[in-house]
């Protein structure tokens, strides 16, 4: 076992009645890493986070902290702190006392508590509000108090359950940067739960994508985007164009085209496999234009074009299969009008073989 | 409020209704300060009935009995009522259990009184202060459970988990987090049970044996005709109850100045 892993989750299983909230989940989280658990609502993210914190006993599997099995130890015996989705601030205490709570629980000397509370109030930029009660704060301010309260004990791992979900869009984007900065500054290991792929991509060093209690892929954001393990991950992380195909010897075929030579990753011959391509890798061909690269070329009709910032997003409806292909290009290169016939080229080198995710 | 559209008939009706509700009480208060023994005659302001009250040994004993009963019954009711409220809120979804708990509040007092009397006699429990305390706790617990329950319903348990997560064990978590948050409900329950206990007559009458509680004392005095001393007692009771009910109300109502959860701070 490598010593740099702060948390090792080994084949964790947790059931609620018939629901399998965690299905043989194994994850290693490294020192000082910003790790994200990403997945749609109900996929087991909160369950996993709570298991690390000591709430809810696993049915099987183990969680190790610095190589030691946490077993059934209680939340107050784990050097791990959690920022709750609802913030869970103590309503009858001032901001200052909320933040000091964890240190008081450890019976630290009074002057040390005061010094550390002051320091954390500084990091969270909350000095002016130290004597307010939670109900006198805005959503963003409450979020800061919850964060301050969770970092003050300098836990080995800080667990954050949807820390930004309750904030409005603009504040959320600011706080993504802010959280990342704070994590650098105080040098803590962060595990963040989110259902927002953009948020995970912005903040995390590595992401575990979850679905139905399973971990589908663990990778840095770039790799998730470039080499998604399956169709689900591919579509969940950004936009992915998909063509339904079948594995054959030496690659994948889609109806009406020659075999695309591609590594099918051990999928059995004749089994269905999708070919995926990112919108930015698709080329919209002008009339009569030929492409040098080996590509799948499909004829269709331009449905709509949307301009977002400096980019254009064109939706092409392919004749044969009625599949919609999204093409992204810099705005200046687009020259096709809505409704006009066109061709798109999908270079082999940009195609990804995408199996179905495990059920 | 404006005068627009106010019907004079309604004003008269309203006045009559208020008079009906409050005139008897007003008369009682006035008469308690009347120097005359006769209700018909106003002989001038006097505190003589209050003074007489202070020297009425039987009356003072009954008041002491009632206060002892109310205090202990309140204590029992609040402790067990709170535990019951926790049990109902967190450890069961049984509707039957829930309704069973609140049933004592609906049973007519006469029935409760007879039932308890038979019960105490059957187990040869001596009738007296102790039996009245138990009798009052029967509905006191139900009341307290109902009141504390409303406070627990809006309770976010993540707050307790946050406390455990931050290193506080279960018992200190209960004392520092749970209890302070539900405290207003407990105080309100205590005040309500106390107020109900001090003027409870029927059940006490059945279960008190030789012990004379304050309402029983007043009842026995009235059998020899209303003396102004009774007016004085009633006036003091009235004042006392109003203070208690008002305090209960202030505790039970939501905190003032609570802002909506997602109100954003105006940018300055
Ligand atoms: N205490 C519980 N009792 C019963 N089912 C639960 C409980 N907690 C979670 N679940 C179920 O477990 C699954 C995973 O839940 P959760 O971990 O909260 O998902 P996420 O945080 O990813 O939205 C869901 O189907 C949810 O309904
Ligand atoms: Mg969740």
mmCIF file with all atom_site columns, C-alpha atoms and ligand atoms in Angstrom, chain A residues 16 19 21 40-47, ligand 1:
data_model
loop_
_atom_site.group_PDB
_atom_site.id
_atom_site.type_symbol
_atom_site.label_atom_id
_atom_site.label_alt_id
_atom_site.label_comp_id
_atom_site.label_asym_id
_atom_site.label_entity_id
_atom_site.label_seq_id
_atom_site.pdbx_PDB_ins_code
_atom_site.Cartn_x
_atom_site.Cartn_y
_atom_site.Cartn_z
_atom_site.occupancy
_atom_site.B_iso_or_equiv
_atom_site.pdbx_formal_charge
_atom_site.auth_seq_id
_atom_site.auth_comp_id
_atom_site.auth_asym_id
_atom_site.auth_atom_id
_atom_site.pdbx_PDB_model_num
ATOM   1  C CA  . UNK A 1 16 ? -30.638 0.526  2.001   1.00 0.00 ? 16 UNK A CA  1
ATOM   2  C CA  . UNK A 1 19 ? -31.291 -0.090 -3.048  1.00 0.00 ? 19 UNK A CA  1
ATOM   3  C CA  . UNK A 1 21 ? -26.202 2.754  -2.613  1.00 0.00 ? 21 UNK A CA  1
ATOM   4  C CA  . UNK A 1 40 ? -26.203 12.154 -11.025 1.00 0.00 ? 40 UNK A CA  1
ATOM   5  C CA  . UNK A 1 41 ? -28.455 12.541 -8.015  1.00 0.00 ? 41 UNK A CA  1
ATOM   6  C CA  . UNK A 1 42 ? -28.986 9.302  -6.108  1.00 0.00 ? 42 UNK A CA  1
ATOM   7  C CA  . UNK A 1 43 ? -25.816 7.567  -7.317  1.00 0.00 ? 43 UNK A CA  1
ATOM   8  C CA  . UNK A 1 44 ? -24.402 7.170  -3.805  1.00 0.00 ? 44 UNK A CA  1
ATOM   9  C CA  . UNK A 1 45 ? -22.062 10.158 -3.433  1.00 0.00 ? 45 UNK A CA  1
ATOM   10 C CA  . UNK A 1 46 ? -23.427 11.338 -0.111  1.00 0.00 ? 46 UNK A CA  1
ATOM   11 C CA  . UNK A 1 47 ? -23.534 7.777  1.196   1.00 0.00 ? 47 UNK A CA  1
HETATM 12 N N1  . LIG C 2 .  ? -30.995 6.763  4.930   1.00 0.00 ? 1  LIG C N1  1
HETATM 13 C C1  . LIG C 2 .  ? -31.404 6.199  3.781   1.00 0.00 ? 1  LIG C C1  1
HETATM 14 N N2  . LIG C 2 .  ? -32.422 5.328  3.763   1.00 0.00 ? 1  LIG C N2  1
HETATM 15 C C2  . LIG C 2 .  ? -32.831 4.751  2.615   1.00 0.00 ? 1  LIG C C2  1
HETATM 16 N N3  . LIG C 2 .  ? -32.286 4.993  1.422   1.00 0.00 ? 1  LIG C N3  1
HETATM 17 C C3  . LIG C 2 .  ? -31.265 5.855  1.358   1.00 0.00 ? 1  LIG C C3  1
HETATM 18 C C4  . LIG C 2 .  ? -30.776 6.517  2.525   1.00 0.00 ? 1  LIG C C4  1
HETATM 19 N N4  . LIG C 2 .  ? -29.749 7.329  2.163   1.00 0.00 ? 1  LIG C N4  1
HETATM 20 C C5  . LIG C 2 .  ? -29.627 7.187  0.834   1.00 0.00 ? 1  LIG C C5  1
HETATM 21 N N5  . LIG C 2 .  ? -30.519 6.302  0.341   1.00 0.00 ? 1  LIG C N5  1
HETATM 22 C C6  . LIG C 2 .  ? -30.627 5.878  -1.059  1.00 0.00 ? 1  LIG C C6  1
HETATM 23 O O1  . LIG C 2 .  ? -29.350 5.521  -1.498  1.00 0.00 ? 1  LIG C O1  1
HETATM 24 C C7  . LIG C 2 .  ? -29.111 6.007  -2.808  1.00 0.00 ? 1  LIG C C7  1
HETATM 25 C C8  . LIG C 2 .  ? -27.896 6.925  -2.823  1.00 0.00 ? 1  LIG C C8  1
HETATM 26 O O2  . LIG C 2 .  ? -28.194 8.085  -2.107  1.00 0.00 ? 1  LIG C O2  1
HETATM 27 P P1  . LIG C 2 .  ? -27.161 9.285  -1.917  1.00 0.00 ? 1  LIG C P1  1
HETATM 28 O O3  . LIG C 2 .  ? -25.877 8.735  -1.447  1.00 0.00 ? 1  LIG C O3  1
HETATM 29 O O4  . LIG C 2 .  ? -27.796 10.297 -1.056  1.00 0.00 ? 1  LIG C O4  1
HETATM 30 O O5  . LIG C 2 .  ? -27.034 9.823  -3.401  1.00 0.00 ? 1  LIG C O5  1
HETATM 31 P P2  . LIG C 2 .  ? -26.363 11.177 -3.944  1.00 0.00 ? 1  LIG C P2  1
HETATM 32 O O6  . LIG C 2 .  ? -25.717 11.884 -2.810  1.00 0.00 ? 1  LIG C O6  1
HETATM 33 O O7  . LIG C 2 .  ? -25.413 10.740 -4.985  1.00 0.00 ? 1  LIG C O7  1
HETATM 34 O O8  . LIG C 2 .  ? -27.485 11.972 -4.533  1.00 0.00 ? 1  LIG C O8  1
HETATM 35 C C9  . LIG C 2 .  ? -30.385 6.699  -3.242  1.00 0.00 ? 1  LIG C C9  1
HETATM 36 O O9  . LIG C 2 .  ? -31.134 5.798  -4.010  1.00 0.00 ? 1  LIG C O9  1
HETATM 37 C C10 . LIG C 2 .  ? -31.079 6.997  -1.953  1.00 0.00 ? 1  LIG C C10 1
HETATM 38 O O10 . LIG C 2 .  ? -32.459 7.012  -2.144  1.00 0.00 ? 1  LIG C O10 1
#
